[in-house]
PDB file of C-alpha atoms in Angstrom:
ATOM      1  CA  MET A 920      -8.134 -20.833   6.949  1.00 74.00           C
ATOM      2  CA  LYS A 921      -6.041 -20.565   9.688  1.00 68.00           C
ATOM      3  CA  ALA A 922      -6.823 -18.676  12.326  1.00 66.00           C
ATOM      4  CA  PRO A 923      -4.235 -15.418  12.693  1.00 71.00           C
ATOM      5  CA  ARG A 924      -1.900 -16.254  15.756  1.00 66.00           C
ATOM      6  CA  SER A 925      -3.615 -14.615  19.136  1.00 65.00           C
ATOM      7  CA  LYS A 926      -0.865 -11.569  20.982  1.00 64.00           C
ATOM      8  CA  LEU A 927      -0.545 -14.403  23.397  1.00 57.00           C
ATOM      9  CA  ALA A 928       0.525 -16.627  21.368  1.00 60.00           C
ATOM     10  CA  SER A 929       2.950 -13.573  19.730  1.00 59.00           C
ATOM     11  CA  LEU A 930       3.791 -12.653  23.167  1.00 55.00           C
ATOM     12  CA  PHE A 931       5.606 -16.396  24.245  1.00 54.00           C
ATOM     13  CA  SER A 932       6.428 -17.658  20.585  1.00 63.00           C
ATOM     14  CA  LEU A 933       9.958 -19.212  20.656  1.00 56.00           C
ATOM     15  CA  ASN A 934      10.074 -18.022  17.397  1.00 60.00           C
ATOM     16  CA  GLN A 935       8.584 -13.942  17.901  1.00 64.00           C
ATOM     17  CA  HIS A 936      11.045 -13.494  20.857  1.00 55.00           C
ATOM     18  CA  ARG A 937      14.127 -14.561  18.602  1.00 65.00           C
ATOM     19  CA  LYS A 938      13.034 -12.321  16.080  1.00 66.00           C
ATOM     20  CA  ARG A 939      12.617  -8.905  18.614  1.00 68.00           C
ATOM     21  CA  LEU A 940      16.159  -9.480  19.870  1.00 67.00           C
ATOM     22  CA  GLY A 941      17.502  -6.063  19.661  1.00 60.00           C
ATOM     23  CA  ALA A 942      14.471  -4.418  19.620  1.00 74.00           C
ATOM     24  CA  ALA A 943      14.776  -1.949  22.137  1.00 81.00           C
ATOM     25  CA  ASP A 944      18.505  -0.535  21.350  1.00 81.00           C
ATOM     26  CA  VAL A 945      16.900   0.060  17.671  1.00 81.00           C
ATOM     27  CA  ALA A 946      13.771   2.335  19.550  1.00 80.00           C
ATOM     28  CA  ASN A 947      16.101   3.707  21.483  1.00 81.00           C
ATOM     29  CA  LYS A 948      17.742   5.330  18.662  1.00 86.00           C
ATOM     30  CA  LEU A 949      14.720   5.618  16.431  1.00 84.00           C
ATOM     31  CA  ASP A 950      13.598   7.869  19.564  1.00 86.00           C
ATOM     32  CA  GLN A 951      16.684  10.145  19.004  1.00 86.00           C
ATOM     33  CA  LEU A 952      15.961  11.429  15.986  1.00 90.00           C
ATOM     34  CA  ASN A 953      14.333  14.593  14.908  1.00 94.00           C
ATOM     35  CA  TRP A 954      11.552  13.546  11.823  1.00 95.00           C
ATOM     36  CA  ASN A 955      12.215  17.258  10.248  1.00 94.00           C
ATOM     37  CA  GLU A 956      15.471  16.577   9.868  1.00 95.00           C
ATOM     38  CA  MET A 957      15.381  12.943   8.361  1.00 94.00           C
ATOM     39  CA  ARG A 958      13.157  13.939   5.347  1.00 96.00           C
ATOM     40  CA  ASP A 959      16.292  16.251   4.082  1.00 95.00           C
ATOM     41  CA  GLN A 960      18.695  13.466   5.342  1.00 95.00           C
ATOM     42  CA  ILE A 961      19.002  11.028   1.675  1.00 96.00           C
ATOM     43  CA  ILE A 962      20.007   7.099   2.274  1.00 95.00           C
ATOM     44  CA  ASP A 963      23.512   7.155   0.337  1.00 94.00           C
ATOM     45  CA  GLY A 964      23.903   3.502  -1.091  1.00 88.00           C
ATOM     46  CA  ASP A 965      25.345   1.422  -4.414  1.00 86.00           C
ATOM     47  CA  LYS A 966      22.527   0.651  -5.297  1.00 87.00           C
ATOM     48  CA  LEU A 967      19.046   0.281  -4.655  1.00 87.00           C
ATOM     49  CA  GLU A 968      17.687  -3.276  -4.139  1.00 88.00           C
ATOM     50  CA  TYR A 969      14.256  -4.618  -2.189  1.00 87.00           C
ATOM     51  CA  THR A 970      13.915  -7.591   0.362  1.00 82.00           C
ATOM     52  CA  TYR A 971      12.529 -10.551   0.102  1.00 79.00           C
ATOM     53  CA  GLY A 972      10.845 -12.245   3.166  1.00 75.00           C
ATOM     54  CA  SER A 973      12.864 -11.315   6.019  1.00 75.00           C
ATOM     55  CA  ASP A 974      15.727 -12.754   8.698  1.00 73.00           C
ATOM     56  CA  LYS A 975      15.081 -14.056  11.475  1.00 80.00           C
ATOM     57  CA  ASN A 976      18.501 -11.185  13.050  1.00 81.00           C
ATOM     58  CA  LEU A 977      15.771  -7.685  13.855  1.00 86.00           C
ATOM     59  CA  GLN A 978      19.392  -5.746  13.007  1.00 86.00           C
ATOM     60  CA  ILE A 979      20.570  -8.128   9.728  1.00 88.00           C
ATOM     61  CA  HIS A 980      17.067  -7.936   8.348  1.00 87.00           C
ATOM     62  CA  LEU A 981      17.017  -3.711   8.894  1.00 91.00           C
ATOM     63  CA  ASP A 982      20.044  -3.584   7.163  1.00 88.00           C
ATOM     64  CA  SER A 983      18.699  -5.090   4.382  1.00 90.00           C
ATOM     65  CA  LEU A 984      16.056  -2.993   4.083  1.00 91.00           C
ATOM     66  CA  LYS A 985      18.090  -0.028   4.268  1.00 93.00           C
ATOM     67  CA  ARG A 986      19.046  -0.884   0.240  1.00 93.00           C
ATOM     68  CA  GLU A 987      15.872  -0.893  -0.526  1.00 94.00           C
ATOM     69  CA  PHE A 988      15.382   2.819   0.379  1.00 95.00           C
ATOM     70  CA  VAL A 989      18.550   4.224  -1.189  1.00 96.00           C
ATOM     71  CA  GLY A 990      18.171   7.739  -2.400  1.00 95.00           C
ATOM     72  CA  ARG A 991      15.684   8.033  -0.807  1.00 96.00           C
ATOM     73  CA  SER A 992      14.828   9.449   2.779  1.00 96.00           C
ATOM     74  CA  GLU A 993      16.109   8.347   5.980  1.00 95.00           C
ATOM     75  CA  LEU A 994      12.006   9.241   7.064  1.00 97.00           C
ATOM     76  CA  GLU A 995      10.950   6.546   4.592  1.00 97.00           C
ATOM     77  CA  TYR A 996      13.136   4.339   5.990  1.00 96.00           C
ATOM     78  CA  TYR A 997      12.073   5.312   9.864  1.00 94.00           C
ATOM     79  CA  HIS A 998       8.687   4.599   8.964  1.00 97.00           C
ATOM     80  CA  ALA A 999       9.126   1.339   7.875  1.00 95.00           C
ATOM     81  CA  THR A1000      11.671   0.750  10.702  1.00 94.00           C
ATOM     82  CA  LEU A1001       8.410   1.430  13.342  1.00 95.00           C
ATOM     83  CA  ILE A1002       5.969  -1.396  11.122  1.00 96.00           C
ATOM     84  CA  VAL A1003       9.011  -4.274  11.696  1.00 94.00           C
ATOM     85  CA  LEU A1004       8.746  -3.727  15.358  1.00 92.00           C
ATOM     86  CA  ILE A1005       5.394  -3.413  15.633  1.00 93.00           C
ATOM     87  CA  ARG A1006       5.321  -6.681  13.145  1.00 91.00           C
ATOM     88  CA  ARG A1007       8.127  -8.172  15.904  1.00 89.00           C
ATOM     89  CA  GLY A1008       5.806  -7.562  18.712  1.00 88.00           C
ATOM     90  CA  PHE A1009       7.800  -5.341  20.493  1.00 86.00           C
ATOM     91  CA  ARG A1010       6.158  -2.759  22.667  1.00 90.00           C
ATOM     92  CA  VAL A1011       3.566  -2.995  20.113  1.00 92.00           C
ATOM     93  CA  ASP A1012       0.794  -0.791  21.645  1.00 94.00           C
ATOM     94  CA  GLU A1013       3.789   2.174  22.552  1.00 94.00           C
ATOM     95  CA  GLU A1014       5.813   2.394  19.172  1.00 93.00           C
ATOM     96  CA  PHE A1015       2.112   1.869  17.690  1.00 97.00           C
ATOM     97  CA  LYS A1016       1.715   5.201  19.223  1.00 96.00           C
ATOM     98  CA  LYS A1017       4.953   6.799  17.393  1.00 96.00           C
ATOM     99  CA  PHE A1018       3.251   5.402  13.728  1.00 97.00           C
ATOM    100  CA  GLU A1019       0.349   7.017  14.248  1.00 97.00           C
ATOM    101  CA  GLN A1020       1.441  10.522  15.539  1.00 97.00           C
ATOM    102  CA  LEU A1021       4.393  10.249  12.427  1.00 97.00           C
ATOM    103  CA  TRP A1022       1.649  10.054   9.832  1.00 98.00           C
ATOM    104  CA  TYR A1023      -0.229  13.574  11.628  1.00 97.00           C
ATOM    105  CA  GLU A1024       2.014  14.864  12.043  1.00 97.00           C
ATOM    106  CA  GLN A1025       3.702  14.616   8.632  1.00 97.00           C
ATOM    107  CA  LYS A1026       1.117  12.564   6.587  1.00 97.00           C
ATOM    108  CA  ASP A1027       1.871  15.112   3.194  1.00 97.00           C
ATOM    109  CA  PHE A1028       4.957  13.734   2.804  1.00 98.00           C
ATOM    110  CA  LEU A1029       4.880  10.028   3.505  1.00 98.00           C
ATOM    111  CA  ILE A1030       1.639  10.058   1.204  1.00 98.00           C
ATOM    112  CA  ASN A1031       3.913  11.763  -1.942  1.00 97.00           C
ATOM    113  CA  LYS A1032       7.276   9.724  -1.326  1.00 98.00           C
ATOM    114  CA  LEU A1033       6.258   6.418   0.026  1.00 98.00           C
ATOM    115  CA  ASN A1034       6.675   4.091  -2.776  1.00 97.00           C
ATOM    116  CA  THR A1035       2.864   1.947  -3.087  1.00 97.00           C
ATOM    117  CA  ARG A1036       4.628  -0.562  -1.444  1.00 96.00           C
ATOM    118  CA  TRP A1037       4.757   0.724   1.913  1.00 97.00           C
ATOM    119  CA  LEU A1038       1.588   2.707   1.600  1.00 98.00           C
ATOM    120  CA  ILE A1039       0.239  -0.492   1.969  1.00 98.00           C
ATOM    121  CA  SER A1040       2.316  -1.610   4.747  1.00 98.00           C
ATOM    122  CA  ALA A1041       1.077   2.019   6.932  1.00 98.00           C
ATOM    123  CA  CYS A1042      -2.529   0.188   6.189  1.00 98.00           C
ATOM    124  CA  ASP A1043      -1.675  -2.589   7.034  1.00 98.00           C
ATOM    125  CA  THR A1044      -0.437  -1.117  10.339  1.00 98.00           C
ATOM    126  CA  PHE A1045      -3.250   1.224  10.915  1.00 98.00           C
ATOM    127  CA  ILE A1046      -5.598  -2.002  10.276  1.00 98.00           C
ATOM    128  CA  ASP A1047      -4.510  -4.054  12.769  1.00 97.00           C
ATOM    129  CA  HIS A1048      -3.889  -1.925  15.803  1.00 97.00           C
ATOM    130  CA  SER A1049      -5.931   1.362  15.597  1.00 97.00           C
ATOM    131  CA  ASP A1050      -8.726   2.267  17.496  1.00 97.00           C
ATOM    132  CA  ASP A1051     -10.623   3.915  15.129  1.00 98.00           C
ATOM    133  CA  ASP A1052     -12.503   1.919  12.870  1.00 98.00           C
ATOM    134  CA  TYR A1053     -13.828   4.025  10.201  1.00 98.00           C
ATOM    135  CA  LEU A1054     -10.200   4.409   9.342  1.00 98.00           C
ATOM    136  CA  LYS A1055      -9.726   0.816   9.098  1.00 98.00           C
ATOM    137  CA  SER A1056     -12.473   0.653   6.892  1.00 97.00           C
ATOM    138  CA  LEU A1057     -11.056   2.975   4.891  1.00 97.00           C
ATOM    139  CA  LEU A1058      -7.424   1.903   3.923  1.00 98.00           C
ATOM    140  CA  MET A1059      -9.048  -1.538   4.245  1.00 98.00           C
ATOM    141  CA  ASN A1060     -10.423  -0.815   0.501  1.00 97.00           C
ATOM    142  CA  ALA A1061      -6.636   0.244  -0.932  1.00 98.00           C
ATOM    143  CA  VAL A1062      -5.718  -3.228   0.629  1.00 98.00           C
ATOM    144  CA  ILE A1063      -7.825  -5.028  -1.300  1.00 98.00           C
ATOM    145  CA  LEU A1064      -7.359  -3.188  -4.149  1.00 98.00           C
ATOM    146  CA  VAL A1065      -3.722  -3.298  -4.770  1.00 98.00           C
ATOM    147  CA  ASN A1066      -4.008  -7.428  -3.621  1.00 98.00           C
ATOM    148  CA  THR A1067      -6.581  -7.868  -6.243  1.00 98.00           C
ATOM    149  CA  ILE A1068      -4.278  -6.299  -8.527  1.00 98.00           C
ATOM    150  CA  LYS A1069      -1.014  -8.335  -7.528  1.00 97.00           C
ATOM    151  CA  MET A1070      -3.285 -11.637  -7.972  1.00 97.00           C
ATOM    152  CA  GLN A1071      -4.576 -10.306 -11.336  1.00 96.00           C
ATOM    153  CA  GLU A1072      -0.994  -9.150 -13.031  1.00 96.00           C
ATOM    154  CA  SER A1073       1.001 -12.193 -11.303  1.00 97.00           C
ATOM    155  CA  GLU A1074      -1.736 -14.721 -12.808  1.00 97.00           C
ATOM    156  CA  ARG A1075      -1.064 -12.631 -16.199  1.00 96.00           C
ATOM    157  CA  TYR A1076       2.593 -13.534 -16.036  1.00 96.00           C
ATOM    158  CA  LEU A1077       1.545 -17.299 -14.963  1.00 97.00           C
ATOM    159  CA  THR A1078      -0.207 -17.582 -18.260  1.00 97.00           C
ATOM    160  CA  ALA A1079       2.087 -15.654 -20.378  1.00 97.00           C
ATOM    161  CA  THR A1080      -0.366 -13.034 -21.168  1.00 95.00           C
ATOM    162  CA  GLU A1081       1.126  -9.886 -20.287  1.00 91.00           C
ATOM    163  CA  ASP A1082       1.749  -9.249 -24.121  1.00 92.00           C
ATOM    164  CA  THR A1083      -1.019  -9.784 -25.553  1.00 91.00           C
ATOM    165  CA  LYS A1084      -3.380  -7.283 -27.219  1.00 93.00           C
ATOM    166  CA  PRO A1085      -7.087  -6.167 -27.155  1.00 94.00           C
ATOM    167  CA  ASP A1086      -9.490  -8.002 -29.374  1.00 94.00           C
ATOM    168  CA  ASP A1087     -10.766  -5.921 -31.486  1.00 94.00           C
ATOM    169  CA  SER A1088     -14.490  -7.935 -31.886  1.00 95.00           C
ATOM    170  CA  ARG A1089     -14.279  -8.704 -28.526  1.00 96.00           C
ATOM    171  CA  TYR A1090     -14.132  -4.957 -27.365  1.00 94.00           C
ATOM    172  CA  ARG A1091     -16.866  -4.318 -29.563  1.00 94.00           C
ATOM    173  CA  SER A1092     -18.934  -7.464 -28.155  1.00 95.00           C
ATOM    174  CA  LEU A1093     -18.787  -5.356 -24.360  1.00 94.00           C
ATOM    175  CA  GLN A1094     -19.922  -2.294 -26.271  1.00 90.00           C
ATOM    176  CA  ASN A1095     -22.924  -4.252 -27.435  1.00 91.00           C
ATOM    177  CA  GLU A1096     -23.608  -7.098 -25.187  1.00 94.00           C
ATOM    178  CA  ARG A1097     -23.813  -8.417 -21.706  1.00 96.00           C
ATOM    179  CA  LEU A1098     -20.989 -10.100 -20.840  1.00 96.00           C
ATOM    180  CA  ALA A1099     -21.744 -13.003 -18.145  1.00 97.00           C
ATOM    181  CA  LEU A1100     -19.469 -13.187 -15.053  1.00 96.00           C
ATOM    182  CA  PHE A1101     -20.442 -14.993 -12.239  1.00 96.00           C
ATOM    183  CA  ASP A1102     -23.505 -14.871  -9.894  1.00 97.00           C
ATOM    184  CA  GLY A1103     -25.006 -12.250 -11.884  1.00 97.00           C
ATOM    185  CA  VAL A1104     -21.988  -9.636 -12.497  1.00 96.00           C
ATOM    186  CA  ALA A1105     -21.974  -8.728 -15.870  1.00 97.00           C
ATOM    187  CA  GLY A1106     -18.074  -7.699 -17.716  1.00 97.00           C
ATOM    188  CA  PHE A1107     -17.343  -3.995 -17.328  1.00 96.00           C
ATOM    189  CA  ALA A1108     -18.027  -1.791 -20.808  1.00 96.00           C
ATOM    190  CA  VAL A1109     -14.306  -0.752 -21.736  1.00 96.00           C
ATOM    191  CA  GLY A1110     -14.702   2.016 -23.483  1.00 95.00           C
ATOM    192  CA  THR A1111     -17.532   3.257 -21.753  1.00 95.00           C
ATOM    193  CA  ASP A1112     -18.500   2.258 -18.995  1.00 96.00           C
ATOM    194  CA  ASP A1113     -19.497   4.700 -15.713  1.00 97.00           C
ATOM    195  CA  THR A1114     -19.273   2.016 -12.760  1.00 97.00           C
ATOM    196  CA  LEU A1115     -15.659   3.208 -12.151  1.00 97.00           C
ATOM    197  CA  ARG A1116     -16.786   7.032 -12.092  1.00 97.00           C
ATOM    198  CA  ASN A1117     -19.033   6.574  -9.757  1.00 98.00           C
ATOM    199  CA  MET A1118     -17.149   4.337  -7.505  1.00 97.00           C
ATOM    200  CA  ARG A1119     -14.464   7.038  -7.903  1.00 97.00           C
ATOM    201  CA  TRP A1120     -16.971   9.629  -6.588  1.00 97.00           C
ATOM    202  CA  ARG A1121     -17.905   6.982  -3.817  1.00 97.00           C
ATOM    203  CA  LEU A1122     -14.555   6.930  -2.661  1.00 97.00           C
ATOM    204  CA  ASP A1123     -13.966  10.848  -3.147  1.00 97.00           C
ATOM    205  CA  LYS A1124     -16.603  11.513  -0.402  1.00 97.00           C
ATOM    206  CA  LEU A1125     -15.723   8.441   2.123  1.00 96.00           C
ATOM    207  CA  ALA A1126     -12.120  10.094   1.543  1.00 97.00           C
ATOM    208  CA  GLN A1127     -13.156  13.596   2.489  1.00 97.00           C
ATOM    209  CA  SER A1128     -14.203  12.552   6.029  1.00 96.00           C
ATOM    210  CA  HIS A1129     -11.335  11.453   7.599  1.00 97.00           C
ATOM    211  CA  PRO A1130      -7.481  13.206   8.084  1.00 96.00           C
ATOM    212  CA  LEU A1131      -5.822  10.439   6.770  1.00 98.00           C
ATOM    213  CA  GLY A1132      -8.620   9.208   3.440  1.00 97.00           C
ATOM    214  CA  ARG A1133      -5.178  10.895   0.659  1.00 97.00           C
ATOM    215  CA  VAL A1134      -3.805   7.513   1.480  1.00 98.00           C
ATOM    216  CA  LEU A1135      -6.872   5.230  -0.366  1.00 98.00           C
ATOM    217  CA  ILE A1136      -6.576   8.415  -3.448  1.00 98.00           C
ATOM    218  CA  GLU A1137      -3.064   8.322  -3.716  1.00 98.00           C
ATOM    219  CA  ILE A1138      -3.379   4.907  -3.826  1.00 98.00           C
ATOM    220  CA  PHE A1139      -6.348   4.518  -6.303  1.00 98.00           C
ATOM    221  CA  GLU A1140      -4.702   7.250  -8.258  1.00 97.00           C
ATOM    222  CA  ARG A1141      -1.150   5.459  -8.750  1.00 97.00           C
ATOM    223  CA  VAL A1142      -3.180   2.380 -10.420  1.00 98.00           C
ATOM    224  CA  GLN A1143      -4.317   4.454 -12.987  1.00 97.00           C
ATOM    225  CA  LYS A1144      -1.040   6.290 -14.388  1.00 96.00           C
ATOM    226  CA  LEU A1145      -0.534   4.836 -17.005  1.00 92.00           C
ATOM    227  CA  ASN A1146       3.245   3.431 -16.621  1.00 94.00           C
ATOM    228  CA  ALA A1147       1.856   1.435 -14.218  1.00 95.00           C
ATOM    229  CA  ASP A1148       0.239  -1.200 -16.281  1.00 95.00           C
ATOM    230  CA  THR A1149      -2.247  -2.285 -14.677  1.00 97.00           C
ATOM    231  CA  VAL A1150      -5.322  -3.281 -15.581  1.00 96.00           C
ATOM    232  CA  TYR A1151      -7.510   0.125 -14.478  1.00 97.00           C
ATOM    233  CA  SER A1152      -4.572   2.305 -16.631  1.00 97.00           C
ATOM    234  CA  ARG A1153      -4.728  -0.317 -19.346  1.00 96.00           C
ATOM    235  CA  PHE A1154      -8.883   0.324 -19.388  1.00 97.00           C
ATOM    236  CA  ARG A1155      -8.333   4.326 -19.446  1.00 97.00           C
ATOM    237  CA  ALA A1156      -6.201   3.384 -22.207  1.00 96.00           C
ATOM    238  CA  LEU A1157      -8.781   1.803 -23.732  1.00 96.00           C
ATOM    239  CA  HIS A1158     -11.943   4.607 -22.525  1.00 96.00           C
ATOM    240  CA  ILE A1159     -12.758   7.119 -25.163  1.00 94.00           C
ATOM    241  CA  ARG A1160     -15.719   8.426 -22.902  1.00 96.00           C
ATOM    242  CA  ASP A1161     -14.627  11.918 -20.853  1.00 95.00           C
ATOM    243  CA  LYS A1162     -17.741  11.805 -19.049  1.00 97.00           C
ATOM    244  CA  THR A1163     -17.194   9.079 -17.338  1.00 97.00           C
ATOM    245  CA  ALA A1164     -14.028   9.170 -16.750  1.00 97.00           C
ATOM    246  CA  TRP A1165     -11.988   7.937 -12.839  1.00 97.00           C
ATOM    247  CA  TRP A1166      -8.513   9.309 -12.697  1.00 96.00           C
ATOM    248  CA  GLN A1167      -7.567  12.706 -11.543  1.00 90.00           C
ATOM    249  CA  ASP A1168      -5.054  14.001 -14.203  1.00 79.00           C
TER     250      ASP A1168
END
């Protein structure tokens, strides 16, 4: 596996330098904005459009990115812009301090309003730049969770199995027999298993020990939503034992 680029290599990279052009002007404009006012300012536009990849020109990328936030608050877009500046290596320590302050002052709003993509981007940013090892460890759980789901759901699409239904005989088998998976790991007893309930108890205990621990719990809850169509939500729909439920709502 290739090692990540060092900070020194990024600093002297011509490509990274090009991607930072105009960043000072962007950052100076951001400094003039009021966070509380931005919470109530809604971005206008014809339709929401997600970006795929990023343009090397910073302003073009930010203009494209803004279309992701049509109908959403300016503060959510401001948060995304800070992440872009940090990832492009512009005054990283200074911009991260703003990012960190934003989260501690506006955490309830950000947790409730940001979609899961940007919550995970926030987690990645803390993991890369925070000095708080406990917080980094907490948020890494959310990143691993969502990335694993991305792989699993992408495999369903790749193999054209997204419309398959549970097999009744295999459902009964999981209730009565051990399914061997890999390296001693057993399958999940769909419908009754207490594994996720016990894991949730541990997650709650860990998350309660940090002011930003709720980010992890919010992401965990979102993947349980019945309309999320993840392996968690599908197994939730098949669960029949109340005392081993692992979701809140």
